[in-house]
Coordinates of C-alpha atoms in Angstrom, one line a residue:
Chain J
X949 CA 146.8 278.2 50.9
X950 CA 147.7 274.7 50.5
X951 CA 147.5 273.3 47.2
X952 CA 146.5 269.9 48.6
X953 CA 143.2 269.0 49.9
X954 CA 143.9 267.0 52.9
X955 CA 140.4 266.7 54.3
X956 CA 138.7 263.4 54.5
X957 CA 135.1 262.2 55.0
X958 CA 134.3 259.3 57.5
X959 CA 130.5 258.9 56.8
X960 CA 129.1 262.1 58.1
X961 CA 132.3 263.0 60.0
X962 CA 134.3 265.7 58.2
X963 CA 138.0 266.0 59.3
X964 CA 140.4 268.5 58.1
X965 CA 143.1 266.1 57.7
X966 CA 143.4 262.4 58.1
X967 CA 145.4 262.7 61.5
X968 CA 143.5 261.8 64.4
X969 CA 144.9 261.3 67.9
X970 CA 144.2 257.7 69.3
X971 CA 142.0 257.1 72.5
X972 CA 144.1 256.5 75.7
X973 CA 147.2 258.6 74.2
X974 CA 145.9 262.1 74.5
X975 CA 144.0 262.1 78.0
X976 CA 141.2 264.7 77.6
X977 CA 143.5 267.0 75.3
X978 CA 144.9 269.3 77.8
X979 CA 148.5 267.7 78.4
X980 CA 148.9 267.2 74.6
X981 CA 147.9 270.8 73.8
X982 CA 151.0 271.9 75.2
X983 CA 152.9 270.1 72.4
X984 CA 150.7 270.2 69.4
X985 CA 148.4 272.7 68.2
X986 CA 145.1 270.9 68.3
X987 CA 143.4 273.1 65.7
X988 CA 145.8 271.5 63.2
X989 CA 144.7 267.9 63.9
X990 CA 142.2 266.0 62.2
X991 CA 140.3 264.8 65.2
X992 CA 140.9 263.9 68.8
X993 CA 139.5 260.6 70.4
X994 CA 139.2 260.9 74.2
X995 CA 140.2 258.3 76.6
X996 CA 137.5 255.7 77.1
X997 CA 134.8 256.8 79.2
X998 CA 132.6 254.6 81.2
X999 CA 129.2 255.6 82.9
X1000 CA 130.8 255.6 86.3
X1001 CA 134.6 256.6 87.0
X1002 CA 137.0 253.8 87.0
X1003 CA 140.1 253.6 89.3
X1004 CA 142.0 251.4 86.7
X1005 CA 144.5 248.7 87.5
X1006 CA 147.2 249.0 90.2
X1007 CA 150.9 249.3 89.0
X1008 CA 152.7 248.1 87.2
X1009 CA 150.6 249.1 84.3
X1010 CA 153.0 249.3 81.2
X1011 CA 156.1 247.3 80.1
X1012 CA 158.3 248.1 77.2
X1013 CA 158.9 245.2 74.5
X1014 CA 160.6 245.0 71.4
X1015 CA 159.5 248.1 69.2
X1016 CA 156.6 248.2 71.4
X1017 CA 154.9 248.5 74.6
X1018 CA 152.3 246.6 76.7
X1019 CA 149.7 248.6 78.6
X1020 CA 146.9 247.5 81.0
X1021 CA 145.5 250.7 82.5
X1022 CA 142.2 249.2 83.1
X1023 CA 140.2 251.9 81.5
X1024 CA 141.0 254.4 84.3
X1025 CA 138.6 257.5 83.8
X1026 CA 136.6 260.2 85.2
X1027 CA 133.4 258.9 84.2
X1028 CA 130.9 260.5 81.8
X1029 CA 129.6 263.1 84.2
X1030 CA 132.7 264.4 85.2
X1031 CA 133.9 264.5 81.6
X1032 CA 131.1 266.7 80.8
X1033 CA 131.6 269.0 83.8
X1034 CA 135.3 269.4 84.0
X1035 CA 136.8 268.2 80.6
X1036 CA 134.5 269.5 77.8
X1037 CA 134.8 273.1 78.6
X1038 CA 138.5 273.1 77.8
X1039 CA 137.9 271.0 74.5
X1040 CA 135.5 273.6 73.6
X1041 CA 138.1 276.1 73.2
X1042 CA 139.5 274.3 70.2
X1043 CA 138.3 274.1 66.6
X1044 CA 138.8 270.2 66.4
X1045 CA 136.4 267.4 66.0
X1046 CA 136.0 265.6 69.2
X1047 CA 135.4 261.8 69.3
X1048 CA 134.1 260.2 72.5
X1049 CA 135.4 256.8 73.1
X1050 CA 132.9 254.5 75.3
X1051 CA 134.0 251.5 77.0
X1052 CA 131.5 249.5 78.9
X1053 CA 130.7 246.3 80.7
X1054 CA 127.1 245.8 79.1
X1055 CA 125.0 246.8 76.1
X1056 CA 123.0 248.8 78.2
X1057 CA 126.0 250.8 79.6
X1058 CA 127.0 251.6 76.0
X1059 CA 123.7 252.8 75.3
X1060 CA 123.3 254.8 78.4
X1061 CA 126.6 256.7 77.9
X1062 CA 125.8 257.4 74.3
X1063 CA 122.4 258.8 75.4
X1064 CA 124.0 261.2 77.9
X1065 CA 126.9 262.3 75.8
X1066 CA 125.1 262.7 72.5
X1067 CA 123.5 266.0 73.6
X1068 CA 126.8 267.8 73.8
X1069 CA 127.4 269.6 70.8
X1070 CA 131.1 269.6 71.1
X1071 CA 131.2 265.9 70.5
X1072 CA 130.9 265.0 66.9
X1073 CA 131.0 261.4 66.7
X1074 CA 131.4 258.3 69.0
X1075 CA 134.2 255.6 68.9
X1076 CA 132.7 252.5 70.7
X1077 CA 135.5 250.2 72.2
X1078 CA 134.3 246.8 71.9
X1079 CA 137.7 245.4 72.6
X1080 CA 138.2 245.8 76.4
X1081 CA 135.8 244.6 78.8
X1082 CA 133.3 241.7 79.4
X1083 CA 129.8 241.2 78.6
X1084 CA 127.5 240.9 81.6
X1085 CA 125.9 237.8 80.2
X1086 CA 128.2 234.9 79.6
X1087 CA 131.5 236.7 80.3
X1088 CA 132.5 236.6 76.4
X1089 CA 134.7 239.4 75.3
X1090 CA 132.6 242.0 73.2
X1091 CA 135.2 242.2 70.6
X1092 CA 135.6 238.4 69.9
X1093 CA 132.0 237.9 69.5
X1094 CA 130.3 238.9 66.2
X1095 CA 126.8 238.8 67.4
X1096 CA 127.7 241.0 70.6
X1097 CA 129.5 243.6 68.5
X1098 CA 126.3 243.6 66.1
X1099 CA 124.1 244.1 69.1
X1100 CA 126.1 246.8 70.5
X1101 CA 126.2 248.6 67.0
X1102 CA 122.4 248.2 66.7
X1103 CA 121.5 249.6 70.2
X1104 CA 124.0 252.5 70.0
X1105 CA 122.9 253.4 66.5
X1106 CA 119.3 253.8 68.0
X1107 CA 120.8 256.0 71.0
X1108 CA 122.5 258.8 68.7
X1109 CA 122.2 260.3 65.2
X1110 CA 126.0 261.2 65.4
X1111 CA 128.6 258.9 63.5
X1112 CA 129.3 255.6 65.3
X1113 CA 132.8 254.1 64.8
X1114 CA 133.3 250.7 66.1
X1115 CA 136.8 250.0 67.3
X1116 CA 137.7 246.4 66.3
X1117 CA 139.8 243.9 68.1
X1118 CA 142.6 242.2 66.1
X1119 CA 142.3 239.3 68.4
X1120 CA 140.0 237.5 66.1
X1121 CA 140.4 235.4 62.8
X1122 CA 138.6 237.2 60.5
X1123 CA 138.2 241.0 61.4
X1124 CA 136.2 241.7 58.2
X1125 CA 133.4 239.6 59.7
X1126 CA 133.1 242.2 62.5
X1127 CA 133.4 245.1 60.0
X1128 CA 130.6 243.5 57.9
X1129 CA 128.3 243.2 61.0
X1130 CA 129.1 247.0 62.1
X1131 CA 128.0 248.0 58.5
X1132 CA 124.8 246.0 58.5
X1133 CA 123.8 247.3 61.8
X1134 CA 124.2 250.9 61.0
X1135 CA 127.8 251.8 62.1
X1136 CA 129.4 254.4 59.9
X1137 CA 132.9 253.4 60.4
X1138 CA 135.4 251.0 62.0
X1139 CA 138.6 251.7 63.7
X1140 CA 141.3 249.1 63.1
X1141 CA 143.0 247.8 65.2
X1142 CA 142.9 248.0 68.9
X1143 CA 146.0 246.5 70.6
X1144 CA 146.8 243.0 70.5
X1145 CA 146.8 240.8 73.6
X1146 CA 150.4 240.1 74.8
X1147 CA 152.5 239.6 78.0
X1148 CA 155.8 239.6 79.3
X1149 CA 157.8 238.1 82.3
X1150 CA 160.6 238.8 84.5
X1151 CA 163.2 236.1 84.0
X1152 CA 164.6 236.7 87.4
X1153 CA 161.4 237.0 89.6
X1154 CA 159.5 234.8 87.3
X1155 CA 156.5 237.2 87.8
X1156 CA 154.6 239.1 85.0
X1157 CA 156.0 242.6 84.6
X1158 CA 152.3 244.0 84.7
X1159 CA 149.8 243.5 87.4
X1160 CA 147.1 242.4 85.1
X1161 CA 149.4 239.8 83.5
X1162 CA 148.2 240.2 79.9
X1163 CA 148.3 243.7 78.5
X1164 CA 147.6 245.4 75.0
X1165 CA 150.5 245.5 72.7
X1166 CA 151.1 248.8 70.7
X1167 CA 153.7 250.4 68.7
X1168 CA 155.6 249.7 65.6
X1169 CA 155.8 246.0 66.4
X1170 CA 152.2 245.7 65.3
X1171 CA 152.0 247.8 62.4
X1172 CA 152.1 244.9 59.7
X1173 CA 149.4 243.2 61.5
X1174 CA 147.2 246.3 61.6
X1175 CA 147.9 247.0 57.8
X1176 CA 146.9 243.5 56.8
X1177 CA 143.6 243.9 59.1
X1178 CA 142.7 247.1 57.4
X1179 CA 143.7 245.7 54.0
X1180 CA 141.2 242.8 54.9
X1181 CA 138.3 245.1 55.8
X1182 CA 139.0 247.2 52.8
X1183 CA 138.8 244.2 50.3
X1184 CA 135.8 242.7 51.8
X1185 CA 133.6 245.3 53.2
X1186 CA 132.5 248.8 51.9
X1187 CA 132.9 250.6 55.1
X1188 CA 135.2 253.6 56.0
X1189 CA 138.3 252.3 58.0
X1190 CA 140.2 254.4 60.4
X1191 CA 143.7 252.9 60.5
X1192 CA 145.6 252.6 63.7
X1193 CA 148.7 250.6 64.9
X1194 CA 152.3 251.7 65.2
X1195 CA 152.2 254.8 63.3
X1196 CA 155.7 256.5 63.9
X1197 CA 155.9 258.8 60.9
X1198 CA 154.2 260.4 57.8
X1199 CA 155.4 257.3 55.7
X1200 CA 153.3 255.0 57.9
X1201 CA 150.1 257.2 57.5
X1202 CA 150.6 256.9 53.8
X1203 CA 150.8 253.2 53.9
X1204 CA 147.7 252.9 56.1
X1205 CA 145.9 255.0 53.6
X1206 CA 147.0 252.9 50.6
X1207 CA 145.7 249.7 52.2
X1208 CA 142.3 251.2 52.9
X1209 CA 142.4 253.6 55.6
X1210 CA 140.2 256.9 55.2
X1211 CA 141.9 258.6 58.1
X1212 CA 144.4 257.3 60.8
X1213 CA 145.0 257.3 64.5
X1214 CA 148.4 258.1 66.1
X1215 CA 148.7 256.5 69.4
X1216 CA 151.8 255.3 71.2
X1217 CA 153.8 257.9 69.2
X1218 CA 152.2 260.6 71.4
X1219 CA 153.8 259.3 74.4
X1220 CA 157.3 259.4 72.8
X1221 CA 157.0 262.7 70.7
X1222 CA 153.8 264.6 71.3
X1223 CA 154.9 267.1 68.8
X1224 CA 154.9 264.5 66.0
X1225 CA 151.1 264.7 64.8
X1226 CA 151.5 268.1 64.0
X1227 CA 154.6 267.5 62.0
X1228 CA 153.0 264.6 60.3
X1229 CA 150.3 266.9 58.9
X1230 CA 152.9 269.1 57.2
X1231 CA 154.9 266.2 56.0
X1232 CA 151.9 264.8 54.2
X1233 CA 151.4 268.0 52.2
X1234 CA 155.1 267.7 51.0
X1235 CA 154.4 264.0 50.0
X1236 CA 151.2 264.9 48.1
X1237 CA 153.1 267.8 46.4
X1238 CA 156.0 265.5 45.2
X1239 CA 153.6 263.0 44.0
X1240 CA 151.1 265.4 42.4
X1241 CA 148.3 264.4 44.7
X1242 CA 145.7 267.0 45.0
X1243 CA 143.4 265.1 47.3
X1244 CA 144.9 263.0 49.9
X1245 CA 141.4 261.2 50.2
X1246 CA 142.5 259.5 46.6
X1247 CA 145.0 257.4 48.2
X1248 CA 142.4 255.5 50.3
X1249 CA 142.4 251.8 48.9
X1250 CA 144.7 252.8 46.2
X1251 CA 146.6 249.8 46.5
X1252 CA 147.9 247.8 43.5
X1253 CA 147.6 244.1 43.9
X1254 CA 148.0 241.7 41.0
X1255 CA 145.1 239.4 41.1
Chain K
X1118 CA 157.9 271.7 79.4
X1119 CA 160.3 271.4 76.4
X1120 CA 161.3 268.9 73.9
X1121 CA 165.0 269.8 73.1
X1122 CA 168.3 268.2 72.0
X1123 CA 171.1 269.1 74.4
X1124 CA 174.6 268.1 73.8
X1125 CA 176.6 266.1 76.2
X1126 CA 179.8 268.1 77.2
X1127 CA 181.2 265.5 79.7
X1128 CA 181.0 261.9 80.6
X1129 CA 182.3 260.6 83.8
X1130 CA 182.3 257.1 85.3
X1131 CA 182.0 258.0 89.0
X1132 CA 182.5 254.5 90.4
X1133 CA 182.0 250.7 89.1
X1134 CA 178.6 251.0 87.1
X1135 CA 177.6 254.7 88.0
X1136 CA 177.8 257.4 85.2
X1137 CA 177.4 261.0 85.3
X1138 CA 176.5 263.0 82.2
X1139 CA 176.9 266.7 81.8
X1140 CA 174.8 268.5 79.2
X1141 CA 174.3 272.0 78.0
X1142 CA 170.8 272.9 78.3
X1143 CA 170.3 276.5 79.1
X1144 CA 166.5 276.1 78.9
X1145 CA 166.0 273.2 81.3
X1146 CA 168.6 274.5 83.8
X1147 CA 166.9 277.7 84.1
X1148 CA 163.8 276.3 85.2
X1149 CA 164.1 272.9 86.8
X1150 CA 163.7 272.2 90.4
X1151 CA 165.3 269.4 92.6
X1152 CA 163.7 266.0 92.0
X1153 CA 161.9 267.1 88.8
X1154 CA 162.8 264.6 86.1
X1155 CA 163.5 264.4 82.5
X1156 CA 162.1 261.7 80.1
X1157 CA 164.9 260.9 77.6
X1158 CA 164.8 259.4 74.2
X1159 CA 168.0 257.5 73.9
X1160 CA 167.5 256.3 70.4
X1161 CA 165.3 257.4 67.4
X1162 CA 165.0 253.7 66.3
X1163 CA 162.1 251.6 67.3
X1164 CA 163.9 249.8 70.1
X1165 CA 164.1 251.0 72.7
X1166 CA 160.9 252.7 72.0
X1167 CA 159.9 254.6 74.9
X1168 CA 161.6 257.5 76.7
X1169 CA 163.2 256.8 80.1
X1170 CA 162.7 258.9 83.0
X1171 CA 165.9 260.4 84.9
X1172 CA 165.6 262.4 88.0
X1173 CA 168.0 265.7 87.4
X1174 CA 171.1 264.9 89.4
X1175 CA 172.5 268.6 89.5
X1176 CA 172.2 272.0 87.8
X1177 CA 175.2 274.2 87.4
X1178 CA 174.7 277.5 85.2
X1179 CA 173.5 276.3 81.8
X1180 CA 174.6 272.7 82.6
X1181 CA 172.3 269.9 83.9
X1182 CA 173.6 266.4 85.0
X1183 CA 172.2 263.1 85.1
X1184 CA 173.4 260.2 87.3
X1185 CA 172.5 256.7 86.2
X1186 CA 173.8 253.1 86.0
X1187 CA 173.6 250.6 83.1
X1188 CA 170.4 248.6 84.1
X1189 CA 168.9 247.8 80.8
X1190 CA 169.4 248.3 77.0
X1191 CA 168.0 252.3 77.5
X1192 CA 170.8 252.9 79.9
X1193 CA 173.3 250.9 78.2
X1194 CA 172.9 253.1 75.0
X1195 CA 172.9 256.3 77.1
X1196 CA 176.3 255.2 78.7
X1197 CA 177.8 254.7 75.3
X1198 CA 177.1 258.2 74.2
X1199 CA 179.9 260.8 74.1
X1200 CA 180.7 264.5 74.3
X1201 CA 179.0 266.2 71.3
X1202 CA 176.2 263.7 71.0
X1203 CA 172.8 265.3 71.4
X1204 CA 170.3 264.1 73.8
X1205 CA 166.5 264.3 73.2
X1206 CA 165.1 265.5 76.3
X1207 CA 161.4 266.1 77.4
X1208 CA 161.2 268.0 80.6
X1209 CA 161.2 269.2 83.2
X1210 CA 158.4 267.0 84.5
X1211 CA 156.7 266.6 87.7
X1212 CA 156.8 268.6 90.9
X1213 CA 160.1 268.6 92.8
X1214 CA 160.7 268.7 96.5
X1215 CA 159.6 271.5 98.7
X1216 CA 162.9 272.7 100.0
X1217 CA 161.9 276.1 101.6
X1218 CA 159.6 275.0 104.4
X1219 CA 159.9 275.6 108.0
X1220 CA 162.9 273.4 109.2
X1221 CA 166.4 273.9 110.1
X1222 CA 167.9 270.6 109.2
X1223 CA 167.6 268.6 105.9
X1224 CA 167.9 265.1 106.5
X1225 CA 168.7 263.1 103.0
X1226 CA 168.0 259.5 103.0
X1227 CA 169.0 257.8 99.8
X1228 CA 169.5 254.2 98.8
X1229 CA 171.5 253.1 95.6
X1230 CA 170.6 255.2 92.6
X1231 CA 168.2 257.2 94.8
X1232 CA 171.2 259.4 95.4
X1233 CA 170.5 260.8 91.9
X1234 CA 168.4 263.9 92.9
X1235 CA 170.4 264.9 95.9
X1236 CA 173.5 266.9 94.6
X1237 CA 171.0 269.4 93.3
X1238 CA 169.1 269.3 96.5
X1239 CA 172.5 269.9 98.3
X1240 CA 173.5 272.8 96.1
X1241 CA 170.0 274.6 96.5
X1242 CA 169.8 274.2 100.3
X1243 CA 173.7 275.5 100.7
X1244 CA 174.0 278.0 103.4
X1245 CA 170.2 278.0 104.1
X1246 CA 169.8 274.7 105.9
X1247 CA 172.0 272.4 107.9
X1248 CA 172.2 269.0 105.8
X1249 CA 172.9 265.7 107.0
X1250 CA 173.1 262.8 104.3
X1251 CA 172.4 259.0 105.1
X1252 CA 173.4 257.1 102.0
X1253 CA 172.8 253.4 101.5
X1254 CA 173.5 250.5 99.2
X1255 CA 174.0 246.9 99.1
X1256 CA 177.7 247.2 98.9
X1257 CA 180.2 250.1 99.0
X1258 CA 179.9 249.8 95.1
X1259 CA 176.4 250.9 95.1
X1260 CA 176.6 253.6 97.8
X1261 CA 176.8 256.9 96.1
X1262 CA 177.9 260.0 97.8
X1263 CA 178.7 262.3 94.7
X1264 CA 177.8 266.0 95.4
X1265 CA 176.6 265.4 98.9
X1266 CA 177.9 266.6 102.3
X1267 CA 177.8 265.6 105.9
X1268 CA 177.4 261.9 104.7
X1269 CA 177.0 258.9 106.9
X1270 CA 176.9 255.7 105.0
X1271 CA 175.3 252.2 105.4
X1272 CA 175.9 249.0 103.4
X1273 CA 174.0 245.6 103.7
X1274 CA 177.5 243.8 103.9
X1275 CA 179.4 246.5 105.8
X1276 CA 181.7 247.3 103.2
X1277 CA 180.7 250.9 103.5
X1278 CA 180.1 252.6 107.0
X1279 CA 177.0 251.2 109.1
X1280 CA 176.3 247.3 108.4
X1281 CA 172.5 247.4 107.7
X1282 CA 170.1 249.4 105.9
X1283 CA 170.0 253.1 105.7
X1284 CA 166.8 253.3 107.7
X1285 CA 168.4 251.3 110.3
X1286 CA 171.3 253.8 110.4
X1287 CA 169.1 256.7 110.5
X1288 CA 167.2 255.0 113.6
X1289 CA 170.6 254.8 115.3
X1290 CA 170.9 258.5 115.3
X1291 CA 167.3 259.2 116.1
X1292 CA 168.1 260.8 119.6
X1293 CA 170.4 263.4 117.9
X1294 CA 167.9 264.0 115.0
X1295 CA 164.9 264.5 117.5
X1296 CA 166.7 267.5 119.3
X1297 CA 166.8 269.3 115.8
X1298 CA 163.9 270.7 113.6
X1299 CA 164.2 268.5 110.8
X1300 CA 162.6 267.4 107.5
X1301 CA 163.6 264.1 105.6
X1302 CA 163.8 263.8 101.9
X1303 CA 164.0 260.2 100.6
X1304 CA 164.7 258.4 97.4
X1305 CA 165.5 254.9 96.7
X1306 CA 164.1 251.3 96.2
X1307 CA 160.4 250.7 97.3
X1308 CA 161.6 248.5 100.4
X1309 CA 163.6 251.5 101.6
X1310 CA 160.9 254.1 101.2
X1311 CA 158.6 251.7 103.0
X1312 CA 160.7 251.5 106.0
X1313 CA 161.4 255.2 105.9
X1314 CA 157.8 255.9 106.0
X1315 CA 157.5 253.6 109.0
X1316 CA 160.2 255.4 110.6
X1317 CA 158.9 258.9 109.8
X1318 CA 155.5 258.1 111.0
X1319 CA 156.6 256.5 114.1
X1320 CA 158.8 259.3 115.1
X1321 CA 156.4 262.1 113.8
X1322 CA 158.9 263.4 111.3
X1323 CA 158.1 265.5 108.2
X1324 CA 159.0 263.6 105.1
X1325 CA 159.0 263.9 101.4
X1326 CA 159.9 261.1 99.1
X1327 CA 160.5 260.9 95.4
X1328 CA 158.7 257.9 93.8
X1329 CA 159.4 255.8 90.9
X1330 CA 157.2 253.8 88.5
X1331 CA 157.5 252.5 85.0
X1332 CA 156.0 255.1 82.7
X1333 CA 155.7 255.8 79.0
X1334 CA 154.9 259.7 78.6
X1335 CA 155.9 261.1 81.9
X1336 CA 153.4 264.1 81.6
X1337 CA 149.8 262.3 82.4
X1338 CA 148.5 261.1 79.1
X1339 CA 149.5 257.3 79.1
X1340 CA 148.1 256.8 82.9
X1341 CA 150.9 254.2 83.2
X1342 CA 152.3 255.2 86.7
X1343 CA 149.5 255.1 89.3
X1344 CA 150.3 255.2 93.0
X1345 CA 147.8 254.5 95.8
X1346 CA 146.7 257.4 97.5
X1347 CA 145.9 257.5 101.3
X1348 CA 143.3 260.0 101.2
X1349 CA 141.4 258.9 98.3
X1350 CA 140.9 255.3 97.5
X1351 CA 138.6 255.8 94.6
X1352 CA 141.4 257.3 92.5
X1353 CA 145.1 256.6 91.9
X1354 CA 147.5 259.6 91.9
X1355 CA 150.0 259.4 88.9
X1356 CA 153.7 259.5 89.9
X1357 CA 154.5 261.7 86.7
X1358 CA 152.0 264.5 87.4
X1359 CA 151.1 264.3 91.0
X1360 CA 154.7 263.4 92.0
X1361 CA 157.1 262.2 91.7
X1362 CA 157.5 263.8 95.1
X1363 CA 154.8 263.0 97.6
X1364 CA 154.3 263.8 101.4
X1365 CA 155.1 260.3 102.5
X1366 CA 151.7 260.3 104.3
X1367 CA 149.9 261.0 101.4
X1368 CA 150.7 257.6 99.4
X1369 CA 150.6 253.9 100.1
X1370 CA 154.2 252.6 99.6

């Protein structure tokens, strides 16, 4: 019996520990389960699901960059219906909270996806990806538009009684404004941050290295930015934050919690070492024991900043 | 699938910029098939961050071999390793060639580093099938014939064997090949695979190719390595999980 209480709460969502696996880095759970016992993880966030299956972008979809990677997968996914039919039965076998990530091109599609999925008992919460596609009206990116994020939160709130987490874009001036509107419209938490827009070119061919030209930057390169965004939200808005961005080890997890995260998501690291999440959970216990911390949730927003 | 650290037991420079690493890896050696691949982490630092996929070059008892050239930062680091250094390997990954079908002569067609999987293919086929190997490269420096037998070479500049592409060389032997019950196994740069597909479709020859694509994980979660399927335009196949070996008719090259 561990002497350290690793459990955390995000609104009504109870996690046995703060380690979640980020959307788009664990598929629908089956591949990663060969490396990490999912029953030891705090929660799994599915690959973004859309109402209809999406083929995604042509190759190249990824490119490595210093201490990071760019991806432009294009939300390739099996669609909500196929997810329920063929992916949920596998995930049911595990005792791990399943969080469904939803991506859509309109407010109506977000609502429709949520309505269909909310009756699935295995799904414990929703993470709404507002940082990828375009809105129907006006073509503005959801994630860059405070009003659009507010509207999505408001409408999805009506569609489900399960916890709603809004995954925020870092490609904005003040991320706390977005967290504020999520709270106001009834969202339970925010994930911060989604990837940063970036690109890379081949100097010989003068062509972009990825088909989509721009991709989302992830990996340790973005960690300081993610920490700053989490801290900004934590200091300005009273809403649980799930910290994400370049976590490579247990120390990064602690750092994210100190600046304001209630839980964290591990993403790019899963591609490099899919056994890492399980190891990190154990290492967190060691850290807490060493520091005399009995409840890991006490670390959240425990930063000491001289005012 | 394992994630293990295997020690290098020998490093050789085969020619110019071509390296051969021999590693002691009984776990992987006992299960890996020709053209399956290994995703290797060359450094525990943040740069280079991702693993790099390498086709297994050969297997000998408890040892596995990798063949590569210095192409970027990752391969530069790998080439700098020496005996005793541990290599972080994730694998075996992917499907591998189907070597045991109904054919009598295996026709190997490789361009440049596309030679990498064929020493293992040659070893596995030994005594069971006749093998003819067509190996091409830009110049003689890029023509890699290590571990292969019954070799015909081609080079763009004529510095090794036939002057022209490896598929042109293959085409020059078509009458002889058509007298045999053959299956083609191909690996190499995309333009070569494209020409090989056209050749095999035109002459009604069975052909499997090992495809290549940038990827992060190597086991299906990053979705980074799509390849267009000829059977279903609604959905990409993944080079890592559905391949890297494909019936050449099943994919758009």
